[in-house]
XYZ file of C-alpha atoms in Angstrom:
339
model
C 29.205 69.845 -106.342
C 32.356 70.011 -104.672
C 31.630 73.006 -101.973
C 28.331 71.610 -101.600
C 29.718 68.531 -100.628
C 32.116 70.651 -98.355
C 29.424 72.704 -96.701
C 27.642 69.301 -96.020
C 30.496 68.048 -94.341
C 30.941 70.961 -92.253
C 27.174 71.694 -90.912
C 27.092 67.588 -90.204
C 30.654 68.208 -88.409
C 28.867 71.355 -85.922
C 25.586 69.781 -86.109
C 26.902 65.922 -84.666
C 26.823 67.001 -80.972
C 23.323 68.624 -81.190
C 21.718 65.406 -82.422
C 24.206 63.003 -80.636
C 22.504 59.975 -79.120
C 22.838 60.075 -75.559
C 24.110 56.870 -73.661
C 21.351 54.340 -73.531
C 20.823 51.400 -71.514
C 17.848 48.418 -72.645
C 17.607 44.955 -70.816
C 15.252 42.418 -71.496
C 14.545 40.267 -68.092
C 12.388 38.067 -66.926
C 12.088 34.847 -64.675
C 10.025 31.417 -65.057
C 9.082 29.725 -61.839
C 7.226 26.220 -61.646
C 7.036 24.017 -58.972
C 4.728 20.617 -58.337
C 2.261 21.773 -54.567
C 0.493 18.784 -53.464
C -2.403 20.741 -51.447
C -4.356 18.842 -48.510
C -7.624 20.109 -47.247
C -11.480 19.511 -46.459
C -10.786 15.570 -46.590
C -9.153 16.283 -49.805
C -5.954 15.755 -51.896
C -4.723 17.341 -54.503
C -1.232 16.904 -56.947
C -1.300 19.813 -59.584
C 1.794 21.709 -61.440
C 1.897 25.804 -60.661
C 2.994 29.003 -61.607
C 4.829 31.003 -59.593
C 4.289 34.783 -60.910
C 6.904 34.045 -64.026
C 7.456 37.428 -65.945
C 9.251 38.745 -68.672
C 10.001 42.675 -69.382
C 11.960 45.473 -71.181
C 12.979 48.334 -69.132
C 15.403 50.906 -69.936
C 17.020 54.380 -69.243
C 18.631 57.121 -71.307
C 20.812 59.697 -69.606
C 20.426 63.355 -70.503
C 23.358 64.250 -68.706
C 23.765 66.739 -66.052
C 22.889 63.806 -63.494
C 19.587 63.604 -65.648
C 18.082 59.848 -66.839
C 14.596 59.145 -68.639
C 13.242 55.604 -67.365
C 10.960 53.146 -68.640
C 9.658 49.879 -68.566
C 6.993 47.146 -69.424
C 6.679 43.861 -67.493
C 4.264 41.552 -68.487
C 3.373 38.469 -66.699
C 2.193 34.871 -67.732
C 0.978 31.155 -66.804
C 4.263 29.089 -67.144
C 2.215 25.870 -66.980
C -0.811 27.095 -69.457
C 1.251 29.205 -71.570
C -1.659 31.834 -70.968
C -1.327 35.443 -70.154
C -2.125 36.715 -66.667
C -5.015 38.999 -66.163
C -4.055 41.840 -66.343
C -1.566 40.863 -68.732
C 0.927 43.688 -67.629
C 2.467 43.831 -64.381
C 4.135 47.149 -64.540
C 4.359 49.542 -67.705
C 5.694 53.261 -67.141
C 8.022 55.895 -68.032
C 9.868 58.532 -65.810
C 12.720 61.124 -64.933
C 15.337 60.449 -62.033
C 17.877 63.346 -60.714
C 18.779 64.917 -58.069
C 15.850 65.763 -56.890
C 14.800 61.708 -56.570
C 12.753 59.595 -59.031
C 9.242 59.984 -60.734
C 7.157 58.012 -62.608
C 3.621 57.717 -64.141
C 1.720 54.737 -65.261
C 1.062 51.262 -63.951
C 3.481 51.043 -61.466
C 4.612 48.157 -58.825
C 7.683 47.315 -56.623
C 9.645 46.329 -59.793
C 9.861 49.635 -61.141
C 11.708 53.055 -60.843
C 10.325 54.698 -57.704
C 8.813 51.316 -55.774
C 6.156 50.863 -54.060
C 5.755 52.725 -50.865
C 4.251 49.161 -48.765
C 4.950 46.276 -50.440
C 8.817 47.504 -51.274
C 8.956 47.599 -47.198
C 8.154 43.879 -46.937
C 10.467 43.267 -49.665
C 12.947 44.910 -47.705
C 12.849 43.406 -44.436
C 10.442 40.076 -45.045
C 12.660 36.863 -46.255
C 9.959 34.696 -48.538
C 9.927 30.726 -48.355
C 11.001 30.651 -51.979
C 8.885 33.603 -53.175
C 5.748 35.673 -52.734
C 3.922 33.709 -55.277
C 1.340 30.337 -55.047
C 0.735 28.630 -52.051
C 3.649 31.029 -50.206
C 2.412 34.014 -51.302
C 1.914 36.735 -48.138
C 2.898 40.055 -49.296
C -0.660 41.031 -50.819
C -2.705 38.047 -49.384
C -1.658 38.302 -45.708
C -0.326 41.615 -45.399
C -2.342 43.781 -47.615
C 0.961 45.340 -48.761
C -0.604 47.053 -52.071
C 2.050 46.070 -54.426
C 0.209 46.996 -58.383
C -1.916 50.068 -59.215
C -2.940 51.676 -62.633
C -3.306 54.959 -63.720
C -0.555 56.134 -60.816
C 2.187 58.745 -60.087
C 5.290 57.640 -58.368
C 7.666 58.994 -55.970
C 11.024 57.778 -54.633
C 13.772 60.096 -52.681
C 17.119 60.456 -52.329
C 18.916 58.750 -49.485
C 19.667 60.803 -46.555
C 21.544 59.798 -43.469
C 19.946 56.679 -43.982
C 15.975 57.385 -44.435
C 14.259 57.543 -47.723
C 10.670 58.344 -48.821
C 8.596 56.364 -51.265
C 4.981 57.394 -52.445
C 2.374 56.712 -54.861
C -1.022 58.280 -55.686
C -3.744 56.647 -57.841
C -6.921 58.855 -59.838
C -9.297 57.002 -60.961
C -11.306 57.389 -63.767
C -13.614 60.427 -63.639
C -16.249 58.825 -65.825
C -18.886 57.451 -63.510
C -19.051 59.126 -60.473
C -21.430 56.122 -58.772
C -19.577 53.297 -60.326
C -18.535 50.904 -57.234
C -15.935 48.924 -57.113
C -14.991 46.350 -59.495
C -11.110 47.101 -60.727
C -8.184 48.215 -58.878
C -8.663 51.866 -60.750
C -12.019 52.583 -59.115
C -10.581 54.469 -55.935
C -8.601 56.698 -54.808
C -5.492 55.512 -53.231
C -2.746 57.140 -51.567
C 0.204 55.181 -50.371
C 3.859 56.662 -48.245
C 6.456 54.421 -46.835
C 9.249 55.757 -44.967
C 12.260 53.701 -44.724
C 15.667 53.768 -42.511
C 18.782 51.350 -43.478
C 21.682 51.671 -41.443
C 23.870 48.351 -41.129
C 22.353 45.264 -40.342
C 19.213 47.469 -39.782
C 16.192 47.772 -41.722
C 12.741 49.727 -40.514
C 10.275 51.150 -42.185
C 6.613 52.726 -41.199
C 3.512 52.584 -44.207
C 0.892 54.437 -44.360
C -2.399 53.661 -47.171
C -5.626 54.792 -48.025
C -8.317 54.059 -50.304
C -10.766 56.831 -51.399
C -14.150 55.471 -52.836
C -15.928 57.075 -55.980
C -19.929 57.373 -54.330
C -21.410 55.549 -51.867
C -19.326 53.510 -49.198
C -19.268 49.919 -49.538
C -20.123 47.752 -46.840
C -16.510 45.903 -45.153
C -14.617 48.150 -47.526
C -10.987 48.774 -46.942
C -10.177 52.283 -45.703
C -7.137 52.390 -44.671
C -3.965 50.662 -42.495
C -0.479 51.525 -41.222
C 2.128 48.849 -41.358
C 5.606 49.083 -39.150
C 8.187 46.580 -39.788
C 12.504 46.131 -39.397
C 14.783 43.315 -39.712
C 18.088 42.861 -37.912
C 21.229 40.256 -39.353
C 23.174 38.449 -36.634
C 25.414 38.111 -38.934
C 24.325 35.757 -41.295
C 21.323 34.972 -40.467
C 18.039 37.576 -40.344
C 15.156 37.923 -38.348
C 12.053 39.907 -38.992
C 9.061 41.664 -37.454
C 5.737 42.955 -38.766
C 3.110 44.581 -37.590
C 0.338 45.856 -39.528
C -3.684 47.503 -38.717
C -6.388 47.688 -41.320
C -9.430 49.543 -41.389
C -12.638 48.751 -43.204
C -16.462 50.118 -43.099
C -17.446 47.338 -40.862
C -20.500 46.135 -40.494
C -22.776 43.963 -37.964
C -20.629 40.913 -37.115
C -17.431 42.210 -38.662
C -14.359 43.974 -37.843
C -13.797 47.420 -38.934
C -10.409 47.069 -37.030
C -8.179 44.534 -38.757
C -4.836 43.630 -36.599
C -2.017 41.176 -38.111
C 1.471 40.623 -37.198
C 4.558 38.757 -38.537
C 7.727 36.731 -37.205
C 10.288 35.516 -39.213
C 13.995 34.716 -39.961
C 16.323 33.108 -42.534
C 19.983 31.443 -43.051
C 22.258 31.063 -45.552
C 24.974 28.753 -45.417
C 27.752 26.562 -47.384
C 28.997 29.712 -49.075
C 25.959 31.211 -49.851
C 24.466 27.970 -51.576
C 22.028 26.975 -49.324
C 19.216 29.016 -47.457
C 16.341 27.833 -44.663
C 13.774 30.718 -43.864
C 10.200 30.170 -41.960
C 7.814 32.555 -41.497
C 4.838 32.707 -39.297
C 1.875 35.049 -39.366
C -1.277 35.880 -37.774
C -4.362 38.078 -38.750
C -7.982 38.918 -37.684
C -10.685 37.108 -40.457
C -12.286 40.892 -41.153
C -15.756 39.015 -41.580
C -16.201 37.151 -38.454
C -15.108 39.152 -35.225
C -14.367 35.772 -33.147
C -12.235 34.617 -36.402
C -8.515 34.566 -36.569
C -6.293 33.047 -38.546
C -2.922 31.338 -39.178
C -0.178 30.810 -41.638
C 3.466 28.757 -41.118
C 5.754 28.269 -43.788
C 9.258 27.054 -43.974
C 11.527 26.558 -46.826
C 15.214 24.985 -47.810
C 16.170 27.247 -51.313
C 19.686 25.772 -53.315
C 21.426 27.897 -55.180
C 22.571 26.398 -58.211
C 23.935 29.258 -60.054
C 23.788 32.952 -59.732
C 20.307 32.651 -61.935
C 18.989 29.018 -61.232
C 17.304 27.805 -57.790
C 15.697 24.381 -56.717
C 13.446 25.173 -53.716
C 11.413 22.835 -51.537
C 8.223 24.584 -48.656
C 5.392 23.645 -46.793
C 2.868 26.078 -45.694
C 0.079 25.613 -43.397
C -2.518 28.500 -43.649
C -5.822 28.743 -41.833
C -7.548 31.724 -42.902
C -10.328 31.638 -40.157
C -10.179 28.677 -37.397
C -13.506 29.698 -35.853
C -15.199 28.131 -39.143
C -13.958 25.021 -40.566
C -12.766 24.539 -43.862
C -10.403 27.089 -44.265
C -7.105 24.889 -43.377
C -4.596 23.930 -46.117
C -1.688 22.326 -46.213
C 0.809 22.866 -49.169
C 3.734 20.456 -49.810
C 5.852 22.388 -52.492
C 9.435 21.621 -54.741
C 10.148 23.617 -57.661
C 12.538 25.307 -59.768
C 13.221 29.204 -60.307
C 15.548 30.591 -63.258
C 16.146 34.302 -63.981
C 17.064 35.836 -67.207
């Protein structure tokens, strides 16, 4: 009993750094954003309570050593004012390897993971939101077709050098039904690269996507766009610049051409507690080749705590003035906390 116990001892002892848990990191995050929009329009007025894209989410990373790390995460989002689940439920929900080489990862993937996303991580980047990109401000996906959330993907994000970095992401869709059209995100083909240079007070990057349809083309589907974009600080405060093209399979009294562009700045001030930022944006309406249309926001965000921010907007958006009604007007004041 005794040298058994011994021998035990000893192949536990020259065993323990074989089976040793490497260091492991595991946060639980997550934000919950409601605000009160009254929304004026087509002779109309409305009061009504909103969420504004609150999330919660586990993510994660192990490290292997030799400048090695396993990644992963699951983000799921959900109705603050319902209590309901979004649809999809998950925002983001993948696993993947980071060394020297850069960062991969696999699965659903969006600007809140690992390695990015190659367009809308370039707005993120150099576009200050009234508030955030959510509800009646929301102009990252809406406005400026920046491709944020795909399924069923493979991510890439580089190292840093001299300044420029690399992000991209490919999509495969299922190779079930080779004539299914369109009616989820995982139904084409979609490439996405953004290539990004930060130097100082400088941001730029230039985008690149493309969308690949399984059979027949669709009429006024999207194609593909480029998107170029920078911001500049003054020294506090930070103005911005997009432009953007997107092509579709046009048809007879659309565009196939689809040209939008972006001005906008921001300010902090009192130490950091208070912030104004305005944006304003144009774009061509894509079904109506006389159509363009509008969008002006503006927004005073306080700071309460490092966590915890009261915000106040308005946003006027007219998504085609050559038709009437398509103008809104959002009044806005809510309340933001991170966890």
């Amino acid at each position: 009993m005794l040298l058994t116990g011994v021998l035990a001892s000893v192949a536990g002892g020259a065993m323990a750094p074989v089976f040793a848990e490497p260091a492991e990191r595991v946060e639980i995050y997550g934000r919950v954003d409601l605000s009160m929009d009254e929304v004026r329009g087509n002779g109309g007025r409305m009061l009504k309570q909103t969420d504004n894209a609150s999330r919660f989410g586990v993510r994660g990373s192990e490290d292997l050593g030799a400048g090695w790390r396993v990644l992963f995460g699951i983000e799921a989002g959900f109705n603050a004012d319902t209590g309901l689940a979004t649809d999809p439920m998950l925002r983001n929900a993948y696993a993947g390897v980071r060394g020297g080489f850069g960062t991969v990862a696999v699965g659903r993937l969006d600007s809140s993971q690992a390695t990015g996303s190659p367009l809308y991580s370039q707005v993120t980047r150099n576009i200050t939101f009234v508030g955030h990109d959510a509800g009646a401000t929301a102009i990252g996906t809406r406005w400026l077709n920046a491709r944020n959330r795909t399924s069923n993907a493979v991510g890439y994000m580089s190292p840093v050098f001299h300044g420029f970095s690399v992000r991209a992401r490919y999509h495969q869709p299922d190779p079930g039904d080779a004539a299914a059209k369109v009616r989820q995100e995982g139904d084409v083909k979609a490439t996405d690269i953004g290539l990004n240079y930060e130097s100082g007070a400088l941001s730029a990057g230039i985008g690149y996507g493309q969308n690949k349809r399984r059979g027949t083309p669709v009429d006024n589907d999207f194609r593909r766009k480029w998107q170029l974009l920078g911001s500049y600080s003054f020294g506090a405060t930070k103005i911005s610049a997009l432009y953007g093209r997107d092509h579709y399979n046009g048809t007879v009294g659309a565009r196939s051409r689809v040209n939008y562009w972006l001005l906008g700045f921001s300010l902090p001030f009192g130490a950091g507690l208070h912030q104004i930022a305005a944006n304003y944006m144009k774009r061509d309406a894509q079904g109506d080749i006389q159509g363009k249309g509008s969008n002006f926001q503006a927004g005073y965000i306080f700071h309460m705590s490092k966590r915890t921010k009261l915000y106040a907007s308005y946003d006027r958006e007219n998504l085609n003035a050559n038709k009437g009604g398509n103008l809104l007007n959002t009044i806005s004041s809510g309340i933001q906390h991170r966890f």
